[in-house]
Tab-separated table of C-alpha atoms in Angstrom:
chain	number	residue	atom	x	y	z
W	578	MET	CA	-26.992	-42.095	-10.897
W	579	THR	CA	-27.622	-39.236	-13.253
W	580	GLY	CA	-28.104	-35.525	-12.838
W	581	ARG	CA	-25.851	-32.947	-11.265
W	582	ALA	CA	-24.057	-34.271	-8.228
W	583	LEU	CA	-20.738	-34.406	-6.423
W	584	ALA	CA	-20.090	-37.991	-5.497
W	585	ALA	CA	-17.458	-40.150	-3.866
W	586	CYS	CA	-17.574	-43.669	-5.314
W	587	GLN	CA	-16.050	-46.487	-3.275
W	588	VAL	CA	-13.215	-44.254	-2.078
W	589	SER	CA	-10.511	-45.451	0.297
W	590	ALA	CA	-7.852	-43.303	1.905
W	591	SER	CA	-5.052	-43.912	4.358
W	592	TYR	CA	-2.273	-42.021	6.089
W	593	GLY	CA	0.723	-44.323	6.008
W	594	SER	CA	-0.516	-47.699	7.221
W	595	GLN	CA	-3.511	-46.123	8.976
W	596	ARG	CA	-6.625	-46.640	6.855
W	597	VAL	CA	-9.236	-43.957	7.557
W	598	LEU	CA	-11.753	-44.528	4.760
W	599	ASP	CA	-12.642	-47.942	3.388
W	600	ARG	CA	-14.749	-48.024	0.209
W	601	VAL	CA	-17.065	-45.197	1.165
W	602	ASP	CA	-19.887	-43.867	-1.022
W	603	LEU	CA	-21.309	-40.376	-0.647
W	604	HIS	CA	-23.620	-38.558	-3.008
W	605	ILE	CA	-24.464	-34.837	-2.832
W	606	ALA	CA	-27.064	-33.822	-5.394
W	607	ALA	CA	-27.494	-30.227	-6.540
W	608	GLY	CA	-29.709	-28.310	-4.129
W	609	GLU	CA	-29.407	-30.971	-1.437
W	610	THR	CA	-27.965	-30.595	2.054
W	611	VAL	CA	-26.214	-33.708	3.292
W	612	GLY	CA	-25.073	-34.043	6.883
W	613	LEU	CA	-21.991	-36.083	7.713
W	614	SER	CA	-21.430	-37.265	11.262
W	615	GLY	CA	-19.143	-39.712	12.981
W	616	PRO	CA	-16.714	-39.874	15.876
W	617	SER	CA	-13.295	-38.198	15.814
W	618	GLY	CA	-10.905	-39.973	13.506
W	619	SER	CA	-13.664	-41.586	11.437
W	620	GLY	CA	-12.422	-39.834	8.305
W	621	LYS	CA	-15.003	-37.049	7.966
W	622	SER	CA	-12.406	-34.386	7.154
W	623	THR	CA	-10.491	-36.738	4.874
W	624	LEU	CA	-13.683	-37.402	2.936
W	625	ALA	CA	-14.277	-33.662	2.653
W	626	ARG	CA	-10.713	-33.172	1.351
W	627	LEU	CA	-11.262	-35.922	-1.205
W	628	LEU	CA	-14.489	-34.273	-2.361
W	629	ALA	CA	-12.742	-30.885	-2.494
W	630	LEU	CA	-10.220	-32.467	-4.894
W	631	LEU	CA	-7.347	-31.690	-2.497
W	632	HIS	CA	-6.396	-35.256	-1.730
W	633	ARG	CA	-6.199	-38.299	-3.986
W	634	PRO	CA	-8.079	-41.448	-2.895
W	635	ASP	CA	-6.059	-44.672	-2.718
W	636	SER	CA	-8.804	-46.370	-4.660
W	637	GLY	CA	-12.230	-45.386	-5.984
W	638	HIS	CA	-12.863	-41.967	-7.455
W	639	VAL	CA	-14.686	-38.674	-7.038
W	640	SER	CA	-17.092	-37.624	-9.766
W	641	LEU	CA	-18.284	-34.113	-10.451
W	642	ASP	CA	-21.533	-33.760	-12.397
W	643	GLY	CA	-21.055	-37.169	-13.929
W	644	ALA	CA	-17.396	-36.742	-14.906
W	645	ALA	CA	-14.843	-38.764	-12.975
W	646	VAL	CA	-12.055	-36.571	-11.608
W	647	THR	CA	-8.597	-37.944	-12.133
W	648	GLY	CA	-5.590	-36.437	-10.387
W	649	THR	CA	-5.599	-34.071	-7.479
W	650	ARG	CA	-4.813	-30.458	-6.517
W	651	HIS	CA	-3.024	-28.713	-9.422
W	652	GLN	CA	-3.735	-31.549	-11.871
W	653	VAL	CA	-7.465	-30.826	-11.715
W	654	PRO	CA	-8.533	-28.181	-14.270
W	655	VAL	CA	-9.304	-24.817	-12.643
W	656	ALA	CA	-12.839	-24.835	-14.067
W	657	MET	CA	-13.493	-28.067	-12.131
W	658	ARG	CA	-11.704	-27.087	-8.933
W	659	THR	CA	-13.617	-23.853	-8.544
W	660	ARG	CA	-16.975	-25.645	-8.793
W	661	VAL	CA	-16.322	-27.125	-5.357
W	662	ALA	CA	-15.547	-24.911	-2.373
W	663	ILE	CA	-14.518	-25.936	1.119
W	664	LEU	CA	-14.923	-24.139	4.409
W	665	PHE	CA	-12.510	-25.264	7.111
W	666	GLN	CA	-13.043	-25.572	10.848
W	667	SER	CA	-10.383	-23.074	11.875
W	668	PRO	CA	-10.546	-19.778	9.998
W	669	ARG	CA	-7.207	-18.832	11.585
W	670	ALA	CA	-5.393	-21.737	9.988
W	671	ALA	CA	-7.239	-21.306	6.720
W	672	THR	CA	-6.205	-17.709	6.080
W	673	ASP	CA	-2.844	-16.285	5.085
W	674	PRO	CA	-1.840	-14.087	8.062
W	675	ARG	CA	-0.128	-11.593	5.766
W	676	LEU	CA	-3.197	-10.630	3.733
W	677	THR	CA	-6.057	-8.289	4.609
W	678	LEU	CA	-9.587	-9.701	4.706
W	679	ALA	CA	-10.361	-7.985	1.394
W	680	GLU	CA	-7.313	-9.612	-0.200
W	681	ILE	CA	-8.254	-12.973	1.315
W	682	ILE	CA	-11.767	-12.823	-0.159
W	683	ALA	CA	-10.570	-11.609	-3.560
W	684	GLU	CA	-7.632	-14.029	-3.771
W	685	PRO	CA	-9.442	-16.861	-5.658
W	686	LEU	CA	-10.628	-14.326	-8.244
W	687	ARG	CA	-7.184	-12.773	-8.623
W	688	ALA	CA	-5.606	-16.229	-8.840
W	689	THR	CA	-7.856	-17.146	-11.753
W	690	GLY	CA	-7.247	-13.935	-13.654
W	691	THR	CA	-10.162	-11.666	-12.755
W	692	PRO	CA	-9.215	-7.971	-13.136
W	693	ALA	CA	-8.652	-6.092	-9.852
W	694	GLU	CA	-11.607	-3.725	-10.295
W	695	GLN	CA	-14.084	-6.549	-10.890
W	696	ALA	CA	-12.651	-8.522	-7.957
W	697	ARG	CA	-13.072	-5.479	-5.721
W	698	GLU	CA	-16.745	-5.127	-6.629
W	699	ARG	CA	-17.433	-8.810	-6.017
W	700	THR	CA	-15.566	-8.620	-2.680
W	701	ALA	CA	-17.660	-5.667	-1.532
W	702	GLU	CA	-20.845	-7.454	-2.553
W	703	LEU	CA	-19.874	-10.660	-0.696
W	704	ALA	CA	-18.668	-8.785	2.375
W	705	ASP	CA	-22.118	-7.250	2.545
W	706	THR	CA	-23.756	-10.682	2.162
W	707	VAL	CA	-21.776	-12.263	5.005
W	708	GLY	CA	-21.999	-9.186	7.221
W	709	LEU	CA	-18.497	-7.722	7.213
W	710	THR	CA	-18.082	-3.955	7.436
W	711	THR	CA	-15.742	-2.030	5.132
W	712	ASP	CA	-13.533	-1.202	8.118
W	713	LEU	CA	-12.960	-4.901	8.844
W	714	LEU	CA	-11.924	-5.587	5.253
W	715	THR	CA	-8.734	-3.563	5.654
W	716	ARG	CA	-7.623	-5.558	8.708
W	717	ARG	CA	-5.449	-8.632	8.847
W	718	PRO	CA	-6.562	-11.930	10.435
W	719	HIS	CA	-4.840	-11.312	13.777
W	720	ALA	CA	-6.874	-8.131	14.258
W	721	VAL	CA	-10.330	-9.701	13.888
W	722	SER	CA	-12.290	-12.304	15.860
W	723	ASP	CA	-12.761	-15.945	14.849
W	724	GLY	CA	-16.343	-15.244	13.891
W	725	GLN	CA	-15.439	-12.325	11.654
W	726	LEU	CA	-12.652	-14.334	10.087
W	727	GLN	CA	-14.949	-17.279	9.382
W	728	ARG	CA	-17.360	-14.884	7.666
W	729	ALA	CA	-14.474	-13.794	5.434
W	730	CYS	CA	-13.699	-17.472	4.728
W	731	LEU	CA	-17.339	-18.022	3.791
W	732	ALA	CA	-17.194	-15.038	1.436
W	733	ARG	CA	-14.026	-16.468	-0.101
W	734	ALA	CA	-15.672	-19.880	-0.518
W	735	LEU	CA	-18.624	-18.311	-2.355
W	736	VAL	CA	-16.552	-16.015	-4.539
W	737	HIS	CA	-16.518	-18.356	-7.559
W	738	ARG	CA	-20.228	-19.221	-7.098
W	739	PRO	CA	-19.428	-22.910	-6.459
W	740	ALA	CA	-21.984	-25.580	-7.277
W	741	TYR	CA	-20.977	-27.488	-4.147
W	742	LEU	CA	-19.988	-26.195	-0.735
W	743	LEU	CA	-18.317	-28.442	1.827
W	744	CYS	CA	-18.479	-27.207	5.426
W	745	ASP	CA	-15.961	-29.101	7.582
W	746	GLU	CA	-17.106	-28.298	11.127
W	747	ALA	CA	-17.308	-24.739	9.843
W	748	THR	CA	-19.487	-23.443	12.637
W	749	ALA	CA	-17.966	-25.404	15.520
W	750	MET	CA	-15.805	-22.528	16.758
W	751	LEU	CA	-18.466	-19.835	16.447
W	752	ASP	CA	-20.880	-18.401	18.986
W	753	ALA	CA	-24.596	-19.164	18.560
W	754	SER	CA	-25.625	-15.975	16.778
W	755	THR	CA	-22.702	-16.045	14.307
W	756	GLN	CA	-23.439	-19.731	13.770
W	757	ALA	CA	-27.047	-18.972	12.914
W	758	HIS	CA	-26.022	-16.155	10.593
W	759	VAL	CA	-23.437	-18.245	8.754
W	760	ALA	CA	-26.009	-21.034	8.359
W	761	ALA	CA	-28.577	-18.529	7.056
W	762	VAL	CA	-26.127	-17.120	4.481
W	763	ILE	CA	-25.292	-20.636	3.275
W	764	GLY	CA	-29.000	-21.549	3.144
W	765	GLU	CA	-29.817	-18.439	1.128
W	766	TYR	CA	-26.938	-19.088	-1.282
W	767	GLN	CA	-28.060	-22.685	-1.691
W	768	ARG	CA	-31.645	-21.685	-2.543
W	769	ARG	CA	-30.505	-19.125	-5.076
W	770	HIS	CA	-27.956	-21.268	-6.892
W	771	SER	CA	-29.419	-24.659	-6.044
W	772	ALA	CA	-26.033	-25.655	-4.669
W	773	GLY	CA	-25.236	-28.960	-3.023
W	774	VAL	CA	-24.027	-28.560	0.560
W	775	LEU	CA	-22.180	-31.010	2.791
W	776	VAL	CA	-22.325	-30.237	6.497
W	777	ILE	CA	-19.831	-32.069	8.699
W	778	SER	CA	-20.524	-31.853	12.398
W	779	HIS	CA	-20.435	-33.659	15.722
W	780	ASP	CA	-23.601	-31.837	16.686
W	781	ALA	CA	-26.611	-34.112	16.014
W	782	ALA	CA	-29.095	-31.323	16.725
W	783	LEU	CA	-27.432	-29.011	14.197
W	784	LEU	CA	-27.464	-31.725	11.553
W	785	ALA	CA	-31.108	-32.613	12.237
W	786	ARG	CA	-32.068	-28.960	11.822
W	787	TRP	CA	-29.950	-28.214	8.789
W	788	ALA	CA	-29.489	-31.346	6.688
W	789	ASP	CA	-31.987	-33.102	4.428
W	790	ARG	CA	-30.392	-36.417	5.328
W	791	VAL	CA	-27.500	-37.480	7.525
W	792	VAL	CA	-24.792	-40.012	6.691
W	793	ASP	CA	-22.970	-41.595	9.600
W	794	LEU	CA	-19.356	-42.623	9.030
W	795	SER	CA	-18.826	-44.766	12.127
R	942	MET	CA	14.504	17.567	43.075
R	943	THR	CA	14.648	14.071	44.553
R	944	ALA	CA	11.114	13.413	43.350
R	945	ALA	CA	12.039	14.473	39.830
R	946	VAL	CA	15.026	12.149	39.839
R	947	LEU	CA	12.864	9.305	41.151
R	948	THR	CA	10.275	9.682	38.392
R	949	ARG	CA	13.059	9.700	35.890
R	950	VAL	CA	14.487	6.527	37.409
R	951	ARG	CA	11.047	4.908	37.390
R	952	ARG	CA	10.725	5.650	33.703
R	953	LEU	CA	13.954	3.781	32.985
R	954	PRO	CA	12.592	0.196	33.191
R	955	ARG	CA	10.858	0.837	29.855
R	956	LEU	CA	14.307	0.317	28.415
R	957	ARG	CA	14.011	-3.437	28.811
R	958	PRO	CA	17.212	-5.559	28.798
R	959	GLY	CA	16.507	-6.836	25.275
R	960	ARG	CA	16.039	-3.364	23.935
R	961	LEU	CA	19.064	-2.011	25.827
R	962	GLY	CA	21.218	-4.772	24.341
R	963	ALA	CA	19.906	-4.012	20.888
R	964	THR	CA	20.575	-0.304	21.341
R	965	VAL	CA	24.160	-0.906	22.441
R	966	ALA	CA	24.704	-3.409	19.625
R	967	GLY	CA	23.188	-1.009	17.108
R	968	THR	CA	25.417	1.847	18.273
R	969	VAL	CA	28.560	-0.288	18.133
R	970	LEU	CA	27.670	-1.475	14.665
R	971	ALA	CA	26.820	2.027	13.454
R	972	VAL	CA	30.187	3.335	14.703
R	973	ALA	CA	32.025	0.425	13.097
R	974	VAL	CA	30.279	0.815	9.739
R	975	LEU	CA	30.728	4.597	9.821
R	976	ALA	CA	34.450	4.202	10.564
R	977	CYS	CA	34.760	1.729	7.711
R	978	LEU	CA	32.992	4.060	5.298
R	979	LEU	CA	34.840	7.218	6.332
R	980	ALA	CA	38.316	5.747	6.846
R	981	PRO	CA	39.516	6.104	3.224
R	982	VAL	CA	38.403	9.764	3.211
R	983	LEU	CA	39.572	10.833	6.657
R	984	TRP	CA	42.605	8.650	7.183
R	985	PRO	CA	43.997	7.441	3.857
R	986	LEU	CA	46.357	4.501	4.291
R	987	ASP	CA	49.172	3.361	2.051
R	988	GLN	CA	48.871	-0.367	2.704
R	989	SER	CA	52.464	-1.163	1.688
R	990	ALA	CA	54.127	1.731	3.585
R	991	ILE	CA	56.306	0.757	6.513
R	992	ASP	CA	58.233	2.894	8.977
R	993	LEU	CA	61.022	1.003	10.738
R	994	SER	CA	61.752	3.893	13.109
R	995	GLN	CA	58.292	3.489	14.697
R	996	THR	CA	58.147	-0.260	15.383
R	997	ARG	CA	56.212	-1.700	18.317
R	998	LEU	CA	55.331	1.598	19.933
R	999	ALA	CA	53.010	1.238	22.914
R	1000	PRO	CA	49.548	2.832	22.711
R	1001	SER	CA	49.815	6.632	22.907
R	1002	ALA	CA	47.952	9.716	21.754
R	1003	ALA	CA	49.535	9.504	18.297
R	1004	HIS	CA	48.864	5.764	17.961
R	1005	PRO	CA	45.843	4.893	20.188
R	1006	ALA	CA	46.452	1.156	19.728
R	1007	GLY	CA	50.234	1.296	19.209
R	1008	THR	CA	52.183	0.202	16.155
R	1009	ASP	CA	53.179	-3.216	14.871
R	1010	ASP	CA	56.578	-4.728	14.066
R	1011	LEU	CA	56.764	-2.767	10.799
R	1012	GLY	CA	55.786	0.547	12.373
R	1013	ARG	CA	52.211	0.595	11.051
R	1014	ASP	CA	49.330	2.038	13.097
R	1015	VAL	CA	47.381	-0.895	14.541
R	1016	LEU	CA	44.052	0.914	15.057
R	1017	LEU	CA	43.960	2.284	11.529
R	1018	ARG	CA	44.882	-1.076	10.027
R	1019	SER	CA	42.214	-2.726	12.214
R	1020	ILE	CA	39.619	-0.416	10.691
R	1021	TYR	CA	40.832	-1.276	7.200
R	1022	GLY	CA	40.837	-4.943	8.188
R	1023	LEU	CA	37.269	-4.665	9.428
R	1024	ARG	CA	36.300	-3.153	6.066
R	1025	VAL	CA	37.590	-6.238	4.329
R	1026	SER	CA	35.986	-8.581	6.852
R	1027	LEU	CA	32.559	-6.939	6.658
R	1028	LEU	CA	32.711	-6.784	2.878
R	1029	VAL	CA	33.577	-10.461	2.670
R	1030	GLY	CA	30.989	-11.275	5.344
R	1031	VAL	CA	28.149	-9.510	3.543
R	1032	PHE	CA	28.954	-10.803	0.066
R	1033	ALA	CA	29.671	-14.338	1.241
R	1034	ALA	CA	26.368	-14.354	3.136
R	1035	LEU	CA	24.620	-13.168	-0.046
R	1036	VAL	CA	26.255	-15.940	-2.100
R	1037	ALA	CA	25.143	-18.429	0.573
R	1038	ALA	CA	21.603	-16.992	0.557
R	1039	VAL	CA	21.263	-17.274	-3.219
R	1040	ILE	CA	22.552	-20.853	-3.417
R	1041	GLY	CA	20.873	-22.011	-0.203
R	1042	GLY	CA	17.614	-20.256	-1.074
R	1043	ALA	CA	17.475	-21.811	-4.539
R	1044	VAL	CA	18.305	-25.322	-3.329
R	1045	GLY	CA	15.903	-25.072	-0.387
R	1046	ALA	CA	13.095	-23.698	-2.562
R	1047	LEU	CA	13.532	-26.445	-5.170
R	1048	ALA	CA	13.608	-29.198	-2.552
R	1049	GLY	CA	10.733	-27.725	-0.533
R	1050	THR	CA	8.335	-27.062	-3.394
R	1051	LEU	CA	9.013	-29.995	-5.696
R	1052	GLY	CA	9.475	-32.607	-2.957
R	1053	GLY	CA	9.792	-36.251	-3.987
R	1054	TRP	CA	13.033	-37.453	-5.516
R	1055	VAL	CA	14.320	-33.896	-6.198
R	1056	ASP	CA	14.061	-33.223	-2.467
R	1057	ARG	CA	15.766	-36.495	-1.567
R	1058	ILE	CA	18.683	-35.988	-3.961
R	1059	LEU	CA	19.277	-32.342	-2.988
R	1060	MET	CA	19.098	-33.017	0.739
R	1061	ARG	CA	21.479	-35.979	0.508
R	1062	LEU	CA	23.846	-33.640	-1.348
R	1063	VAL	CA	23.524	-31.155	1.511
R	1064	ASP	CA	24.179	-33.915	4.074
R	1065	THR	CA	27.245	-35.061	2.149
R	1066	ILE	CA	28.757	-31.578	2.005
R	1067	ALA	CA	27.846	-30.969	5.644
R	1068	ALA	CA	29.763	-34.101	6.592
R	1069	MET	CA	33.048	-32.546	5.373
R	1070	PRO	CA	34.832	-30.046	7.628
R	1071	HIS	CA	33.865	-26.761	6.016
R	1072	LEU	CA	37.123	-24.959	6.820
R	1073	LEU	CA	38.954	-27.689	4.929
R	1074	LEU	CA	36.537	-27.355	2.037
R	1075	GLY	CA	36.993	-23.576	2.104
R	1076	ILE	CA	40.780	-23.970	2.061
R	1077	PHE	CA	40.441	-26.304	-0.918
R	1078	ILE	CA	38.369	-23.705	-2.791
R	1079	VAL	CA	40.756	-20.761	-2.144
R	1080	ALA	CA	43.721	-22.964	-2.962
R	1081	MET	CA	42.268	-23.560	-6.423
R	1082	LEU	CA	41.899	-19.830	-7.053
R	1083	ARG	CA	44.360	-16.923	-6.844
R	1084	PRO	CA	44.435	-15.226	-3.409
R	1085	SER	CA	41.973	-12.338	-3.740
R	1086	LEU	CA	38.857	-10.905	-2.168
R	1087	GLY	CA	36.676	-12.740	-4.694
R	1088	ALA	CA	38.286	-16.094	-3.897
R	1089	VAL	CA	37.646	-15.618	-0.180
R	1090	VAL	CA	34.016	-14.591	-0.809
R	1091	LEU	CA	33.468	-17.696	-2.963
R	1092	SER	CA	35.228	-19.959	-0.496
R	1093	VAL	CA	33.075	-18.781	2.397
R	1094	GLY	CA	29.854	-18.508	0.363
R	1095	LEU	CA	30.165	-21.946	-1.220
R	1096	THR	CA	30.647	-23.647	2.148
R	1097	HIS	CA	27.940	-21.835	4.116
R	1098	TRP	CA	24.709	-22.260	2.143
R	1099	LEU	CA	23.790	-25.608	3.727
R	1100	SER	CA	21.949	-24.315	6.774
R	1101	THR	CA	20.140	-21.730	4.646
R	1102	ALA	CA	18.950	-24.467	2.281
R	1103	ARG	CA	17.715	-26.521	5.227
R	1104	ILE	CA	15.896	-23.572	6.785
R	1105	VAL	CA	14.139	-22.615	3.529
R	1106	ARG	CA	13.200	-26.233	2.797
R	1107	SER	CA	11.781	-26.983	6.230
R	1108	GLU	CA	9.886	-23.695	6.258
R	1109	LEU	CA	8.315	-24.538	2.891
R	1110	LEU	CA	7.490	-28.084	3.977
R	1111	SER	CA	5.668	-26.889	7.065
R	1112	LEU	CA	3.800	-24.225	5.082
R	1113	ARG	CA	2.800	-26.560	2.257
R	1114	HIS	CA	0.394	-28.508	4.419
R	1115	ARG	CA	-1.224	-25.566	6.162
R	1116	PRO	CA	-4.974	-25.211	5.484
R	1117	PHE	CA	-4.542	-21.767	3.956
R	1118	ILE	CA	-2.513	-23.306	1.152
R	1119	ASP	CA	-5.318	-25.856	0.655
R	1120	ALA	CA	-7.772	-22.969	0.583
R	1121	ALA	CA	-5.702	-21.221	-2.091
R	1122	VAL	CA	-5.488	-24.392	-4.183
R	1123	SER	CA	-9.203	-24.968	-3.785
R	1124	GLY	CA	-9.815	-21.369	-4.918
R	1125	GLY	CA	-8.069	-22.121	-8.202
R	1126	ALA	CA	-4.515	-20.893	-7.558
R	1127	GLY	CA	-1.909	-22.600	-9.750
R	1128	ARG	CA	1.533	-23.773	-8.626
R	1129	MET	CA	3.273	-20.472	-9.411
R	1130	ARG	CA	0.571	-18.423	-7.736
R	1131	VAL	CA	0.779	-20.517	-4.550
R	1132	LEU	CA	4.568	-20.214	-4.582
R	1133	THR	CA	4.846	-16.486	-5.236
R	1134	ARG	CA	1.801	-15.265	-3.337
R	1135	HIS	CA	1.627	-17.571	-0.335
R	1136	LEU	CA	4.865	-19.491	0.162
R	1137	LEU	CA	7.759	-17.167	-0.681
R	1138	PRO	CA	6.472	-14.104	1.213
R	1139	HIS	CA	6.480	-16.259	4.365
R	1140	VAL	CA	9.933	-17.652	3.692
R	1141	LEU	CA	11.709	-14.427	2.683
R	1142	PRO	CA	11.910	-12.903	6.195
R	1143	ARG	CA	13.393	-16.193	7.455
R	1144	LEU	CA	15.847	-16.201	4.580
R	1145	ALA	CA	16.844	-12.605	5.315
R	1146	LEU	CA	17.310	-13.515	8.968
R	1147	ALA	CA	19.410	-16.581	8.157
R	1148	THR	CA	21.536	-14.447	5.830
R	1149	THR	CA	22.143	-11.793	8.467
R	1150	LEU	CA	23.025	-14.423	11.054
R	1151	MET	CA	25.479	-15.793	8.512
R	1152	ILE	CA	27.470	-12.523	8.291
R	1153	PRO	CA	29.316	-12.850	11.658
R	1154	HIS	CA	29.996	-16.484	10.849
R	1155	ALA	CA	31.400	-15.540	7.441
R	1156	VAL	CA	33.545	-12.824	9.041
R	1157	TRP	CA	35.088	-15.392	11.379
R	1158	HIS	CA	35.659	-17.746	8.493
R	1159	GLU	CA	37.407	-15.034	6.491
R	1160	THR	CA	39.562	-14.224	9.499
R	1161	ALA	CA	40.452	-17.876	9.865
R	1162	LEU	CA	41.479	-18.130	6.202
R	1163	SER	CA	43.572	-14.954	6.471
R	1164	PHE	CA	45.154	-16.175	9.701
R	1165	LEU	CA	46.203	-19.317	7.867
R	1166	GLY	CA	47.706	-17.156	5.135
R	1167	LEU	CA	45.100	-18.165	2.566
R	1168	GLY	CA	43.121	-14.957	2.510
R	1169	LEU	CA	44.289	-11.630	1.210
R	1170	PRO	CA	47.928	-11.006	0.200
R	1171	PRO	CA	49.920	-10.382	3.438
R	1172	HIS	CA	50.556	-6.653	2.961
R	1173	LEU	CA	46.826	-5.843	2.800
R	1174	ALA	CA	45.194	-5.230	6.162
R	1175	SER	CA	42.687	-7.875	7.208
R	1176	LEU	CA	41.818	-8.872	10.749
R	1177	GLY	CA	43.111	-12.402	10.238
R	1178	ASN	CA	46.381	-11.216	8.666
R	1179	MET	CA	46.911	-8.771	11.526
R	1180	ILE	CA	46.266	-11.286	14.301
R	1181	ASN	CA	48.692	-13.651	12.598
R	1182	ASP	CA	51.381	-10.944	12.062
R	1183	GLY	CA	51.012	-9.800	15.665
R	1184	ARG	CA	52.002	-13.208	17.035
R	1185	GLY	CA	55.679	-12.333	16.534
R	1186	SER	CA	55.258	-9.058	18.425
R	1187	LEU	CA	53.590	-10.843	21.349
R	1188	LEU	CA	56.920	-12.391	22.391
R	1189	ALA	CA	58.527	-8.959	22.176
R	1190	GLY	CA	55.937	-7.620	24.619
R	1191	ALA	CA	53.790	-5.776	22.065
R	1192	TRP	CA	50.478	-7.398	23.045
R	1193	TRP	CA	48.444	-4.678	21.275
R	1194	ALA	CA	49.341	-5.805	17.780
R	1195	SER	CA	47.169	-8.932	17.999
R	1196	LEU	CA	44.781	-7.833	20.718
R	1197	THR	CA	43.306	-4.831	18.887
R	1198	PRO	CA	42.207	-6.630	15.699
R	1199	GLY	CA	41.004	-9.529	17.872
R	1200	LEU	CA	38.888	-7.223	20.017
R	1201	VAL	CA	37.477	-5.461	16.949
R	1202	LEU	CA	36.528	-8.847	15.513
R	1203	ILE	CA	34.830	-10.053	18.689
R	1204	VAL	CA	32.980	-6.829	19.504
R	1205	VAL	CA	31.650	-6.217	15.986
R	1206	THR	CA	30.519	-9.794	15.334
R	1207	LEU	CA	28.887	-9.972	18.776
R	1208	ALA	CA	27.051	-6.710	18.083
R	1209	LEU	CA	25.887	-8.037	14.725
R	1210	ALA	CA	24.714	-11.306	16.269
R	1211	ALA	CA	22.907	-9.509	19.115
R	1212	LEU	CA	21.105	-7.204	16.723
R	1213	THR	CA	20.023	-10.109	14.522
R	1214	ALA	CA	18.809	-12.047	17.557
R	1215	HIS	CA	16.736	-9.029	18.563
R	1216	TRP	CA	15.254	-8.854	15.078
R	1217	ARG	CA	14.488	-12.592	15.142
R	1218	ASP	CA	12.562	-12.208	18.382
R	1219	HIS	CA	10.394	-9.564	16.766
R	1220	LEU	CA	9.850	-11.437	13.534
R	1221	ASP	CA	7.401	-13.952	14.988
R	1222	PRO	CA	3.944	-12.888	13.748
R	1223	ARG	CA	2.384	-13.759	17.086
R	1224	VAL	CA	4.719	-11.343	18.855
R	1225	ARG	CA	3.999	-8.740	16.204
R	1226	ALA	CA	0.270	-9.249	16.613
R	1227	GLU	CA	0.560	-8.737	20.359
R	1228	LEU	CA	2.387	-5.484	19.798
R	1229	GLN	CA	-0.191	-4.153	17.386
R	1230	LEU	CA	-3.342	-5.083	19.251
């Protein structure tokens, strides 16, 4: 396979003696939306963590735009890691309770050495994109709703302009209108940057509406 | 009139038991610390002075807690003893926090074989009676304040190391750490920005909880004659010296330093417990919303 794509090639993963993925292939081309479904415990989240370069497969490998990724987490070069972003199911668990929403969104930029002023501008721009008011940006996670917090997580995920966005049940905890808005923001981003998107969900209707094709893990 | 009193009484329940306890503990501690700070200015004491014409006087206006078998004022020496105990308690707890924090942070962040070796070391030291270990350490050094601080500090960092390590281990696998890594944060950034700020309040709490423990340990060493030189006032020295007076009927010589020890360490523990209850971010969030 050629061209720009994030791909898992024959990956296996296990937790202790429990094998959750057995030689799985998944291919997300640039600009494509892939749906991933499967019952609980079928390894959907594990696959997403492998693709996000957070977890090392027992065997097989993940390739990013044709280059095989070796190592995991801090061993992966920053330039590679920031090309893939992941959006988690629970925004509460995925945000540092000590930081304000503005700090949460700007954190990936600050961590990779962007000056504060530039990070602030980008944060304001993204907050506007995902629909967060300036007042909300000064609050901490416990003082905002799940929906508002997930919008901040989406802004954080987009802050490096990733080529691939992995949504791990990212809209499962949201109400219908927030869900639609989050999906619209992702869709718009995808069109503009021709990003590859992976949507993990239990919801067959959501996948049918959103994804170009659906892979079933069961 | 009655109505006014009733409204006032109805307002009282706002002072919940927890807060009342904390207020009392805070007041006791403030008085104790103030007395310790002001004692050298207000009531200077020649530690080696004795007055054999004033031995074992019962509590009176001149000597509120009586005098001991060498004619020294028990209350004043208790205050000087408390100074020593608190000083040792605070510095020993700091020594324990530094060692325990460093060991816990290394084990918790590096994991793997570093973690296994360090934690087995902790288990091994924890398996020895720590008073015995403390006695061994002071016995190697000359009796002094520094020796007591080291003896207590070097034997009390184990629980701090365990707390810091377990806190780091549970944080390391939280999704927000994954999110930070995914956003491009390096090891140091994750440690300094996301892990340590969560651990520091716990470390501070563990250190404060350690102070009363360290005070008791210092008292125990002094009681055994391994703490400060005998003529210097320390709660342990005084309780030990007072044992002879007990048989002569002078119960106050041991009782006063003992009471000071119990009341002050209880107050310290109560205040720390109150702080711990308010440290939980969920409780804090409830208060702010």
